[in-house]
XYZ file of C-alpha atoms in Angstrom:
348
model
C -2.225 -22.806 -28.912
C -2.502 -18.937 -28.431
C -5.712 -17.509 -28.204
C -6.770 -14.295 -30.240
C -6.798 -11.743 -28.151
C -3.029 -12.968 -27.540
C -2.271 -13.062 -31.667
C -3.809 -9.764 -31.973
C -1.534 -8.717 -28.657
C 1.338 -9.860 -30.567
C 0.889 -7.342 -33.597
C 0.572 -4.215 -31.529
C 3.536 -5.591 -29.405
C 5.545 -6.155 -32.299
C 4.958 -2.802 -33.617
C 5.727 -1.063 -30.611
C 8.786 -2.957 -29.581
C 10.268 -2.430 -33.409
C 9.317 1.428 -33.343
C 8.654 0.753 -37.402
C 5.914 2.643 -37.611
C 5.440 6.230 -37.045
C 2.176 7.563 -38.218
C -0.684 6.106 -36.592
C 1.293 5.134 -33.325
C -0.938 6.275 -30.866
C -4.139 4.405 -32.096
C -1.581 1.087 -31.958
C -0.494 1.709 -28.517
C -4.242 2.779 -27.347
C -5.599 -0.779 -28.457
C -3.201 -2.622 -27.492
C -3.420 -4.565 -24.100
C -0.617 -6.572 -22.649
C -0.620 -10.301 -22.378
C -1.078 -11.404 -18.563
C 1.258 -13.811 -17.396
C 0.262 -15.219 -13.945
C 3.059 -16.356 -11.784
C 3.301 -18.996 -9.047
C 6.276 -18.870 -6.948
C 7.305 -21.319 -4.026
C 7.601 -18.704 -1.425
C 7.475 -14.709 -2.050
C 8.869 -14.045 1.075
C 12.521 -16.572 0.388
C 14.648 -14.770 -0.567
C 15.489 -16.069 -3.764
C 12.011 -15.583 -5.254
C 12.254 -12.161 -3.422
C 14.971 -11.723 -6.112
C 13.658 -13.241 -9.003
C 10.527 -11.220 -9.093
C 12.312 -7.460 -8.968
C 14.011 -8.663 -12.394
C 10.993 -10.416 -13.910
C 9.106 -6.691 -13.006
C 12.060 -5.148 -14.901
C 11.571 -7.923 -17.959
C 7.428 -7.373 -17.250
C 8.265 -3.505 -18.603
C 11.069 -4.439 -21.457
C 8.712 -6.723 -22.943
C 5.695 -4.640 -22.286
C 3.498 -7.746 -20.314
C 1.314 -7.563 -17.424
C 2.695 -10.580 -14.329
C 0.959 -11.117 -11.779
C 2.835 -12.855 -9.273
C 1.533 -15.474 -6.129
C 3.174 -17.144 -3.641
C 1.985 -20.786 -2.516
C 4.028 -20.334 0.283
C 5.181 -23.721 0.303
C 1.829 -25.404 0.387
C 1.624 -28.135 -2.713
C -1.690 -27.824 -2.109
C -1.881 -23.490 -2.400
C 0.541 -24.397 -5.377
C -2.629 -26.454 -7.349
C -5.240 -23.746 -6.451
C -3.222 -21.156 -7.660
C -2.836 -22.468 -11.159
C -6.512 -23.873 -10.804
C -7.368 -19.993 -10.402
C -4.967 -18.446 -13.500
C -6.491 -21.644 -15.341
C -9.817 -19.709 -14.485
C -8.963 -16.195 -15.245
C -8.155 -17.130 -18.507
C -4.562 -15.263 -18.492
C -2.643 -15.924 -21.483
C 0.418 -18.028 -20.089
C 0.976 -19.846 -16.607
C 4.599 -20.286 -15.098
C 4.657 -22.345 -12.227
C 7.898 -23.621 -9.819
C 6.360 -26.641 -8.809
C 7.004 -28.317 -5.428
C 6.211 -31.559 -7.080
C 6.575 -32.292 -10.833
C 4.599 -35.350 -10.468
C 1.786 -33.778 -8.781
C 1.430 -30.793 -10.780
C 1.279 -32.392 -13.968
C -2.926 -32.802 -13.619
C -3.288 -29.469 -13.044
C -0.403 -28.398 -16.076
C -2.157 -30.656 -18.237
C -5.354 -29.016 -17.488
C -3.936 -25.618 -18.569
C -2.885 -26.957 -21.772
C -6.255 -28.325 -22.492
C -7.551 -25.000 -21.893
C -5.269 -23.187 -24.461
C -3.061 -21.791 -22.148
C 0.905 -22.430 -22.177
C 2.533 -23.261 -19.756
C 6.153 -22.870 -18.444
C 7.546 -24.829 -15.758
C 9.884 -22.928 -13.814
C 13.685 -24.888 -12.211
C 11.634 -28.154 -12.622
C 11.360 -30.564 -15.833
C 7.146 -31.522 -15.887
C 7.108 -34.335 -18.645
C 3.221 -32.806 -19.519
C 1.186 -32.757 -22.449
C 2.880 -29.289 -23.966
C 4.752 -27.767 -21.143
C 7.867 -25.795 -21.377
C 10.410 -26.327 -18.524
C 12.895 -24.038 -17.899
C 15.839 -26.162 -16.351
C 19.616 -25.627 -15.900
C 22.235 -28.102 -16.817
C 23.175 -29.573 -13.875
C 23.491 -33.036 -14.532
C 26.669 -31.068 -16.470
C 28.032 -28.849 -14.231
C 27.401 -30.162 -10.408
C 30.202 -33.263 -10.983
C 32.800 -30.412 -11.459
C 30.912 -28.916 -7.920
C 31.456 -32.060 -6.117
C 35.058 -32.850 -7.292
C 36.152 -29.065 -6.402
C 34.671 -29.537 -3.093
C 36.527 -33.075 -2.572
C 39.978 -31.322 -3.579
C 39.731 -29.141 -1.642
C 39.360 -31.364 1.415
C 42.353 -33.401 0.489
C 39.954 -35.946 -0.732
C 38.824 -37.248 2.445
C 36.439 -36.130 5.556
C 32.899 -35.377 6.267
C 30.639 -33.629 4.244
C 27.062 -32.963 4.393
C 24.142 -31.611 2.030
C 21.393 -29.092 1.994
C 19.124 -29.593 -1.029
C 15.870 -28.479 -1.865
C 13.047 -30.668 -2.473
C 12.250 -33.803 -2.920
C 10.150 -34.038 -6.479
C 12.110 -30.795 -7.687
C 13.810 -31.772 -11.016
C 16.399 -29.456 -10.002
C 17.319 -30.527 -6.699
C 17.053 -33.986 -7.017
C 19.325 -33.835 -10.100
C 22.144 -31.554 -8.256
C 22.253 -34.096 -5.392
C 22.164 -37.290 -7.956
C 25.241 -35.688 -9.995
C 26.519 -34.580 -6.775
C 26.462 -37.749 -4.607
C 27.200 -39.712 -7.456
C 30.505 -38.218 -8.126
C 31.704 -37.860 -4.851
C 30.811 -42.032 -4.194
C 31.989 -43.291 -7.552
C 35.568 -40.850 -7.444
C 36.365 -40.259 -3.457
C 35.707 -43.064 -1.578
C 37.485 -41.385 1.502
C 34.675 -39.087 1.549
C 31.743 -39.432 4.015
C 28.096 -37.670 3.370
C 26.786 -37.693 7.103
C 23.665 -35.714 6.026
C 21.674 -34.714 3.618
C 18.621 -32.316 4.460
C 15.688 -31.190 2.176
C 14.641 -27.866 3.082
C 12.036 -26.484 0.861
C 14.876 -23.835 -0.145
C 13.719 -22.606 3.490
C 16.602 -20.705 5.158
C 15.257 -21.458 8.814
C 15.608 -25.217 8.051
C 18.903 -25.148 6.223
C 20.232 -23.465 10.167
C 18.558 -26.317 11.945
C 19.964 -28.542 9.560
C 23.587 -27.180 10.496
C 23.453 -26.988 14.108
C 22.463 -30.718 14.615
C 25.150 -31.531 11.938
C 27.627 -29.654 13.958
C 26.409 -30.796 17.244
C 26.920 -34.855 15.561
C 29.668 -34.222 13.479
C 32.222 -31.854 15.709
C 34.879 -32.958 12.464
C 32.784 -31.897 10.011
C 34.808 -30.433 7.137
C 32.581 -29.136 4.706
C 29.090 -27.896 3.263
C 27.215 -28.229 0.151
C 24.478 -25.664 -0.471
C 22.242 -26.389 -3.312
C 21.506 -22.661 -3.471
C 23.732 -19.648 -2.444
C 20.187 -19.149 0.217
C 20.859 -21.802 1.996
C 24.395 -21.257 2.538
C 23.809 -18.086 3.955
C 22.090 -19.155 7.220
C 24.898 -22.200 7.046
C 27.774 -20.173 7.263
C 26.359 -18.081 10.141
C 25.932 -20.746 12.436
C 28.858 -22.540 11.448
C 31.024 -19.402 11.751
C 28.951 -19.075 15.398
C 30.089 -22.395 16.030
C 33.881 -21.509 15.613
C 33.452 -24.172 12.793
C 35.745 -23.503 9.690
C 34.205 -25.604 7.088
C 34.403 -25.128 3.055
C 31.565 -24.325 1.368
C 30.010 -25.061 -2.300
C 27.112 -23.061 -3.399
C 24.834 -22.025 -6.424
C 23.338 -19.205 -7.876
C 26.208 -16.437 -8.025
C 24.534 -14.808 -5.380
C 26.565 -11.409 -5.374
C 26.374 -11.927 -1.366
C 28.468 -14.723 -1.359
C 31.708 -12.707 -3.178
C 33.668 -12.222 0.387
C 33.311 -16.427 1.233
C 34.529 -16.700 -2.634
C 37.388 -14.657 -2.167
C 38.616 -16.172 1.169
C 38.635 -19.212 -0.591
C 35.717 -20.384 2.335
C 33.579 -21.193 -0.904
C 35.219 -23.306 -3.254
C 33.063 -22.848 -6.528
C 29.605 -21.434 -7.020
C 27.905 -21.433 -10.543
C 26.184 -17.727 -12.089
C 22.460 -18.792 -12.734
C 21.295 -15.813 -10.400
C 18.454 -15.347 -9.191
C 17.214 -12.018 -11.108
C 18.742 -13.772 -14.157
C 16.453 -16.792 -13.388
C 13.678 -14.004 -12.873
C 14.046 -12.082 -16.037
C 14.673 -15.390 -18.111
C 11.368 -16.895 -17.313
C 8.933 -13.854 -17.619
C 10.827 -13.230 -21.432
C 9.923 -16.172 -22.467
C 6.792 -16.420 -21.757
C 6.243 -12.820 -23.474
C 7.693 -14.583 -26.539
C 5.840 -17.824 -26.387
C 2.760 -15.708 -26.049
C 3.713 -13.334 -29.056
C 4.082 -16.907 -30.617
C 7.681 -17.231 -31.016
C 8.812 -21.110 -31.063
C 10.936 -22.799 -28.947
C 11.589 -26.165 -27.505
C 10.098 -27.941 -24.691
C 13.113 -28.131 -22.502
C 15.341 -24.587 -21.957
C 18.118 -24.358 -20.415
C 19.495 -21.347 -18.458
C 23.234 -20.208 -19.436
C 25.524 -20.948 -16.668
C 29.685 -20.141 -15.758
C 31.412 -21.746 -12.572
C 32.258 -18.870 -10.050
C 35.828 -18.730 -7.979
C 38.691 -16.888 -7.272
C 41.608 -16.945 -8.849
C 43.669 -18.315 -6.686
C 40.866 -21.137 -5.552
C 41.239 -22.248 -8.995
C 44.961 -22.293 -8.996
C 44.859 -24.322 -6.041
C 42.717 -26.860 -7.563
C 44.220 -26.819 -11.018
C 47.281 -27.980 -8.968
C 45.984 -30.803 -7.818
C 44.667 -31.485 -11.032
C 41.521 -30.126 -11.356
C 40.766 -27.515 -14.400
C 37.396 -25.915 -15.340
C 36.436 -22.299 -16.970
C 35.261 -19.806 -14.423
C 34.566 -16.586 -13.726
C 35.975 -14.494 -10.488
C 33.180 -13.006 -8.044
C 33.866 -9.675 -9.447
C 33.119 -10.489 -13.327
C 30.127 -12.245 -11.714
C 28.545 -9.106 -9.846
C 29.241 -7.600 -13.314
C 27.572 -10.184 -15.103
C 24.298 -10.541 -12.749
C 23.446 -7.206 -13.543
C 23.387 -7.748 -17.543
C 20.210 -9.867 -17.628
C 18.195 -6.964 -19.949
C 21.307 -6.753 -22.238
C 21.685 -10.442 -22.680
C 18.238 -11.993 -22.420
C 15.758 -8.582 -23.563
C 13.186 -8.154 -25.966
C 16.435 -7.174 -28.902
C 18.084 -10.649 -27.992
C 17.720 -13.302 -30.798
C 15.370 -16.248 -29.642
C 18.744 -18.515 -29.090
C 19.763 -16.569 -26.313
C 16.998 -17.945 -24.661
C 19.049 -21.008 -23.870
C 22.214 -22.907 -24.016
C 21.139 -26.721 -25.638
């Protein structure tokens, strides 16, 4: 439901973002006020989220909306009072990355009962009304987990940093993940598997204790680029040379790609994440339709000869190298802006 100050929003926006009218401009652009969009991230200071916010401030300005962005720091409990509070201020849509899907649905629901949409941001809420904004990993992450297994010969120790638990998205990376790797490589062992919050400190405590355990530890699977980061340093500290599988297309993790020290990554990107989400909820309060579940475009991410190696032992996917990725990251206004037909919103 879309209140009236947000239907009359979506007139003058319309106007102004088709340029179709010329005489009389002025007086549309003088009345009309932007639709606020209040934002709840997991942690401003992550970098991720760091990342995701300079592109949504670039989509806030294409699409001509007002976000104002918190950080719950990753308190489940900030996370509540910070909806509670946009729930309060009336703002015209909510998107929220909840810690919890199960414990934020009260609080979503409430929003909806108020009038106010809501989008739920890398986590599938089964609310009232809710949009979620997903990716499709229960897709993609078996192709992760058998490109990581060939390229350990099949067999060895392996260990996991995942988000949280309650997170739609992690949970359903590690389920397609472990799954795989149990049901097709039975010579494979998963020593550890860490939630971390998406916090970088405890992905590197994660690793050193893994290492310190594990001294044959062959490889490491980072359910975002962020956490391999702080991985790789201590492993590389460590004189540990361990292969890698990440997510995100973090342009920071082209170098690992091209050694070949990262098997496969997949492009959702964090600014493209960032830009994604704040369009949409311009269009959904402008009143465009869409359906409950989105799902973010996504490509696998290797080099060349990565993928030769694997294709060799039998293993063939699309991808992209690290190089069309960078180029690709970067294209978020092109492919997902205010000109882009509503089905580039998502890929189902």
């Amino acid at each position: 439901m879309i209140k009236r100050r947000t239907m009359l929003n979506a007139i003058a926006l319309s106007a102004t973002l088709s340029c179709s009218f010329v005489l009389g401009s002025s007086e549309v652009l003088a009345d009309y006020k932007p639709p606020i969009l209040g934002v709840v991230a997991i942690d401003l200071q992550n970098s991720f989220f760091v990342d995701m916010k300079k592109a949504g401030d670039v989509a806030e300005k294409d699409y001509k909306v007002k976000a104002i962005w918190q950080s719950a720091e990753g308190s489940l409990e900030k996370e509540v009072s910070l909806v509670e509070n946009f729930i309060a201020q009336k703002v015209d849509v909510i998107l929220v990355d909840p810690l919890d899907k199960n414990a934020l649905m009260p609080v979503i629901n409430k929003a909806t009962d108020a009038g106010i949409p809501v989008i739920t941001m890398g986590n599938k809420v089964e609310g009232k009304a809710n949009y979620s904004t997903i990716y499709p990993d229960a897709q993609t992450w078996p192709t992760v987990a058998r490109a990581l297994a060939q390229s350990i010969d099949g067999e060895g120790k392996i260990a996991l940093l995942i988000g949280a638990r309650g997170s739609w998205t992690s949970d359903n990376r590690e389920k397609a993940f472990t799954e795989t790797i149990k049901n097709e490589f039975p010579k494979i062992q998963i020593v550890g598997i860490q939630p971390t919050n998406w916090d970088a400190a405890k992905s590197a405590d994660a690793v050193q204790s893994w290492l310190a355990a594990n001294p044959d530890l062959k490889a490491i699977v980072c359910l975002s680029d962020y956490l391999c980061y702080p991985a790789q340093s201590i492993a590389d500290a460590a004189g540990a040379k361990l292969k890698y599988a990440g997510w995100d297309g973090d342009s920071g993790m082209a170098d690992s790609l091209n050694s070949g020290a990262t098997v496969i990554d997949g492009l959702t990107g964090a600014p493209r994440v960032g830009y994604w989400n704040i369009a949409l909820a311009a269009r959904i309060a402008r009143g465009e339709k869409f359906d409950r579940t989105l799902y973010l475009p996504v490509k696998y991410i290797t080099s060349k000869q990565t993928a030769d190696t694997l294709a060799a032992k039998g293993l063939k996917f699309d991808y992209i190298t690290p190089d069309k990725a960078a180029e690709e990251l970067g294209q978020y206004s092109q492919q997902l802006g205010p000109n882009a037909p509503a089905s580039a919103m998502s890929s189902h």
